Amino acid sequence: MARCTWLFPAGIILHSYQESVEMVPDFAKLGAYFSLFGYLMSMKPQKAKKMLKSVPTERILLESDSPDVLPRSNLDALL
C-alpha cells in the first residue's frame, strides 16, 4: 500500500470504517482519516476498544448517520 501514496495527495476519508484493525496503520500512512459511527457501539467491547486504540487520535472523525445507524446507548462499555 505504501507505493500508492501518490494516488491520494490530499488524503482520504474511510467512511464508516469497520474493517480490519491490522489495516489501520497502512491506511494512516496514506493520510487516511477514519470516520467511526454507531456500529462501533454494536461491536463486542474488546473489539471496539481495539479499533479505537488502533486509529491515531488525530485521524478519527465521528459521524452519526442518524437515524439510519443509531449507536447503542451504553457508552460505558468503551471506557
XYZ file of N, CA and C in Angstrom:
237
model
N 0.813 -1.195 0.000
C 0.000 0.000 0.000
C 0.858 1.262 0.000
N 2.035 1.188 0.602
C 2.894 2.369 0.694
C 3.251 2.916 -0.681
N 3.238 2.088 -1.697
C 3.560 2.537 -3.051
C 2.439 3.384 -3.648
N 1.301 3.442 -3.012
C 0.120 4.124 -3.564
C -0.066 5.537 -3.042
N 0.886 6.082 -2.298
C 0.674 7.397 -1.686
C 0.389 8.483 -2.709
N 0.917 8.371 -3.894
C 0.685 9.386 -4.923
C -0.772 9.414 -5.380
N -1.519 8.347 -5.117
C -2.925 8.306 -5.534
C -3.806 9.255 -4.731
N -3.389 9.557 -3.505
C -4.222 10.357 -2.601
C -3.426 11.532 -2.034
N -3.027 12.486 -2.860
C -2.193 13.576 -2.353
C -2.884 14.417 -1.281
N -4.202 14.484 -1.289
C -4.930 15.263 -0.286
C -5.419 14.394 0.862
N -5.113 13.099 0.841
C -5.599 12.187 1.870
C -6.938 11.588 1.468
N -7.434 10.704 2.294
C -8.713 10.042 2.025
C -9.510 9.928 3.317
N -10.807 9.795 3.172
C -11.687 9.537 4.316
C -12.276 8.152 4.118
N -12.090 7.307 5.104
C -12.678 5.970 5.079
C -13.973 6.046 5.878
N -15.052 6.272 5.167
C -16.373 6.485 5.759
C -16.876 5.213 6.434
N -17.332 5.344 7.667
C -17.903 4.223 8.425
C -16.939 3.042 8.494
N -15.691 3.323 8.807
C -14.668 2.278 8.808
C -15.003 1.186 9.812
N -15.029 -0.035 9.335
C -15.289 -1.184 10.205
C -14.500 -2.403 9.741
N -13.436 -2.142 9.018
C -12.611 -3.233 8.504
C -11.568 -3.648 9.532
N -10.571 -4.341 9.071
C -9.537 -4.915 9.920
C -8.733 -3.855 10.672
N -8.517 -4.108 11.956
C -7.664 -3.248 12.769
C -6.242 -3.267 12.216
N -5.834 -4.399 11.688
C -4.482 -4.551 11.163
C -4.209 -3.657 9.952
N -5.241 -3.228 9.254
C -5.064 -2.375 8.076
C -4.936 -0.894 8.433
N -5.298 -0.537 9.655
C -5.301 0.869 10.068
C -3.941 1.542 9.872
N -2.825 0.963 10.331
C -1.536 1.659 10.150
C -1.201 1.951 8.689
N -1.491 1.012 7.803
C -1.204 1.238 6.384
C -2.051 2.370 5.821
N -3.330 2.391 6.170
C -4.195 3.478 5.700
C -3.762 4.816 6.299
N -3.377 4.815 7.573
C -2.938 6.054 8.222
C -1.693 6.609 7.529
N -0.787 5.732 7.105
C 0.413 6.179 6.384
C 0.061 6.837 5.054
N -1.080 6.469 4.494
C -1.549 7.087 3.250
C -2.233 8.424 3.509
N -2.354 8.804 4.784
C -3.018 10.056 5.127
C -4.513 9.907 5.331
N -4.961 8.683 5.561
C -6.399 8.431 5.704
C -6.949 8.963 7.023
N -8.188 9.405 6.957
C -8.986 9.718 8.139
C -10.029 8.624 8.246
N -10.378 8.268 9.457
C -11.307 7.171 9.701
C -12.557 7.715 10.367
N -13.690 7.616 9.686
C -14.928 8.026 10.343
C -15.525 6.788 11.001
N -15.887 6.963 12.254
C -16.445 5.873 13.052
C -17.889 6.221 13.372
N -18.739 5.243 13.383
C -20.164 5.529 13.536
C -20.805 4.612 14.562
N -22.106 4.653 14.647
C -22.852 3.923 15.663
C -22.601 2.435 15.706
N -22.227 1.836 14.585
C -21.960 0.398 14.563
C -20.868 0.023 15.558
N -19.936 0.926 15.787
C -18.862 0.680 16.744
C -19.437 0.280 18.099
N -20.568 0.862 18.449
C -21.198 0.561 19.735
C -21.880 -0.801 19.729
N -22.050 -1.398 18.571
C -22.658 -2.723 18.486
C -21.610 -3.832 18.491
N -20.347 -3.447 18.335
C -19.270 -4.434 18.363
C -19.082 -4.941 19.791
N -18.424 -6.065 19.919
C -18.036 -6.526 21.249
C -17.109 -5.464 21.824
N -17.252 -5.139 23.118
C -16.447 -4.056 23.704
C -14.944 -4.196 23.468
N -14.401 -5.404 23.563
C -12.959 -5.589 23.359
C -12.553 -5.225 21.934
N -13.366 -5.637 20.969
C -13.063 -5.341 19.564
C -13.180 -3.838 19.300
N -14.202 -3.214 19.875
C -14.393 -1.771 19.695
C -13.232 -0.990 20.310
N -12.788 -1.394 21.501
C -11.654 -0.727 22.145
C -10.401 -0.876 21.296
N -10.187 -2.070 20.770
C -9.015 -2.319 19.929
C -9.051 -1.418 18.695
N -10.234 -1.276 18.113
C -10.385 -0.418 16.939
C -10.068 1.036 17.298
N -10.652 1.521 18.388
C -10.424 2.910 18.788
C -8.956 3.175 19.091
N -8.300 2.234 19.751
C -6.890 2.416 20.097
C -5.981 2.340 18.878
N -6.405 1.647 17.841
C -5.552 1.473 16.662
C -5.525 2.704 15.760
N -6.566 3.504 15.810
C -6.649 4.680 14.937
C -5.974 5.865 15.629
N -5.011 6.515 14.963
C -4.390 7.695 15.567
C -5.464 8.745 15.896
N -5.380 9.303 17.080
C -6.392 10.247 17.565
C -6.666 11.369 16.569
N -5.609 11.883 15.958
C -5.780 12.999 15.018
C -6.396 12.563 13.693
N -6.644 11.269 13.540
C -7.223 10.729 12.305
C -8.665 10.255 12.488
N -9.239 10.448 13.683
C -10.606 9.991 13.953
C -11.613 11.084 13.607
N -12.613 10.718 12.834
C -13.756 11.578 12.549
C -14.988 10.851 13.069
N -15.846 11.551 13.766
C -17.071 10.936 14.270
C -18.226 11.301 13.368
N -19.150 10.403 13.239
C -20.342 10.652 12.430
C -21.539 10.044 13.133
N -22.698 10.494 12.773
C -23.892 9.947 13.426
C -24.692 9.056 12.490
N -24.816 9.435 11.240
C -25.659 8.716 10.285
C -27.065 8.472 10.833
N -27.459 9.284 11.773
C -28.791 9.135 12.355
C -29.832 9.599 11.358
N -30.964 9.026 11.355
C -31.445 7.947 12.224
C -31.153 6.553 11.673
N -30.389 6.441 10.583
C -30.165 5.137 9.965
C -29.338 4.182 10.809
N -28.297 4.684 11.442
C -27.424 3.825 12.244
C -27.278 4.459 13.620
N -28.174 4.146 14.496
C -28.147 4.717 15.836
C -27.179 3.942 16.721
N -26.360 4.661 17.510
C -25.449 3.960 18.417
C -26.198 3.365 19.600
N -25.612 2.329 20.132
C -26.132 1.743 21.361
C -25.957 2.771 22.466
N -26.799 2.779 23.444
C -26.741 3.820 24.469
C -25.702 3.551 25.548
N -25.111 2.358 25.615
C -24.168 2.018 26.671
C -22.742 2.416 26.298
N -22.404 3.671 26.470
C -21.060 4.146 26.163
C -20.036 3.675 27.179
N -20.481 3.339 28.387
C -19.566 2.905 29.439
C -18.766 1.674 29.041
N -19.279 0.870 28.143
C -18.585 -0.355 27.732
C -17.253 -0.048 27.061
N -17.108 1.146 26.496
C -15.867 1.503 25.810
C -14.877 2.225 26.705
N -15.287 2.618 27.880
C -14.398 3.379 28.770
C -13.532 2.497 29.612
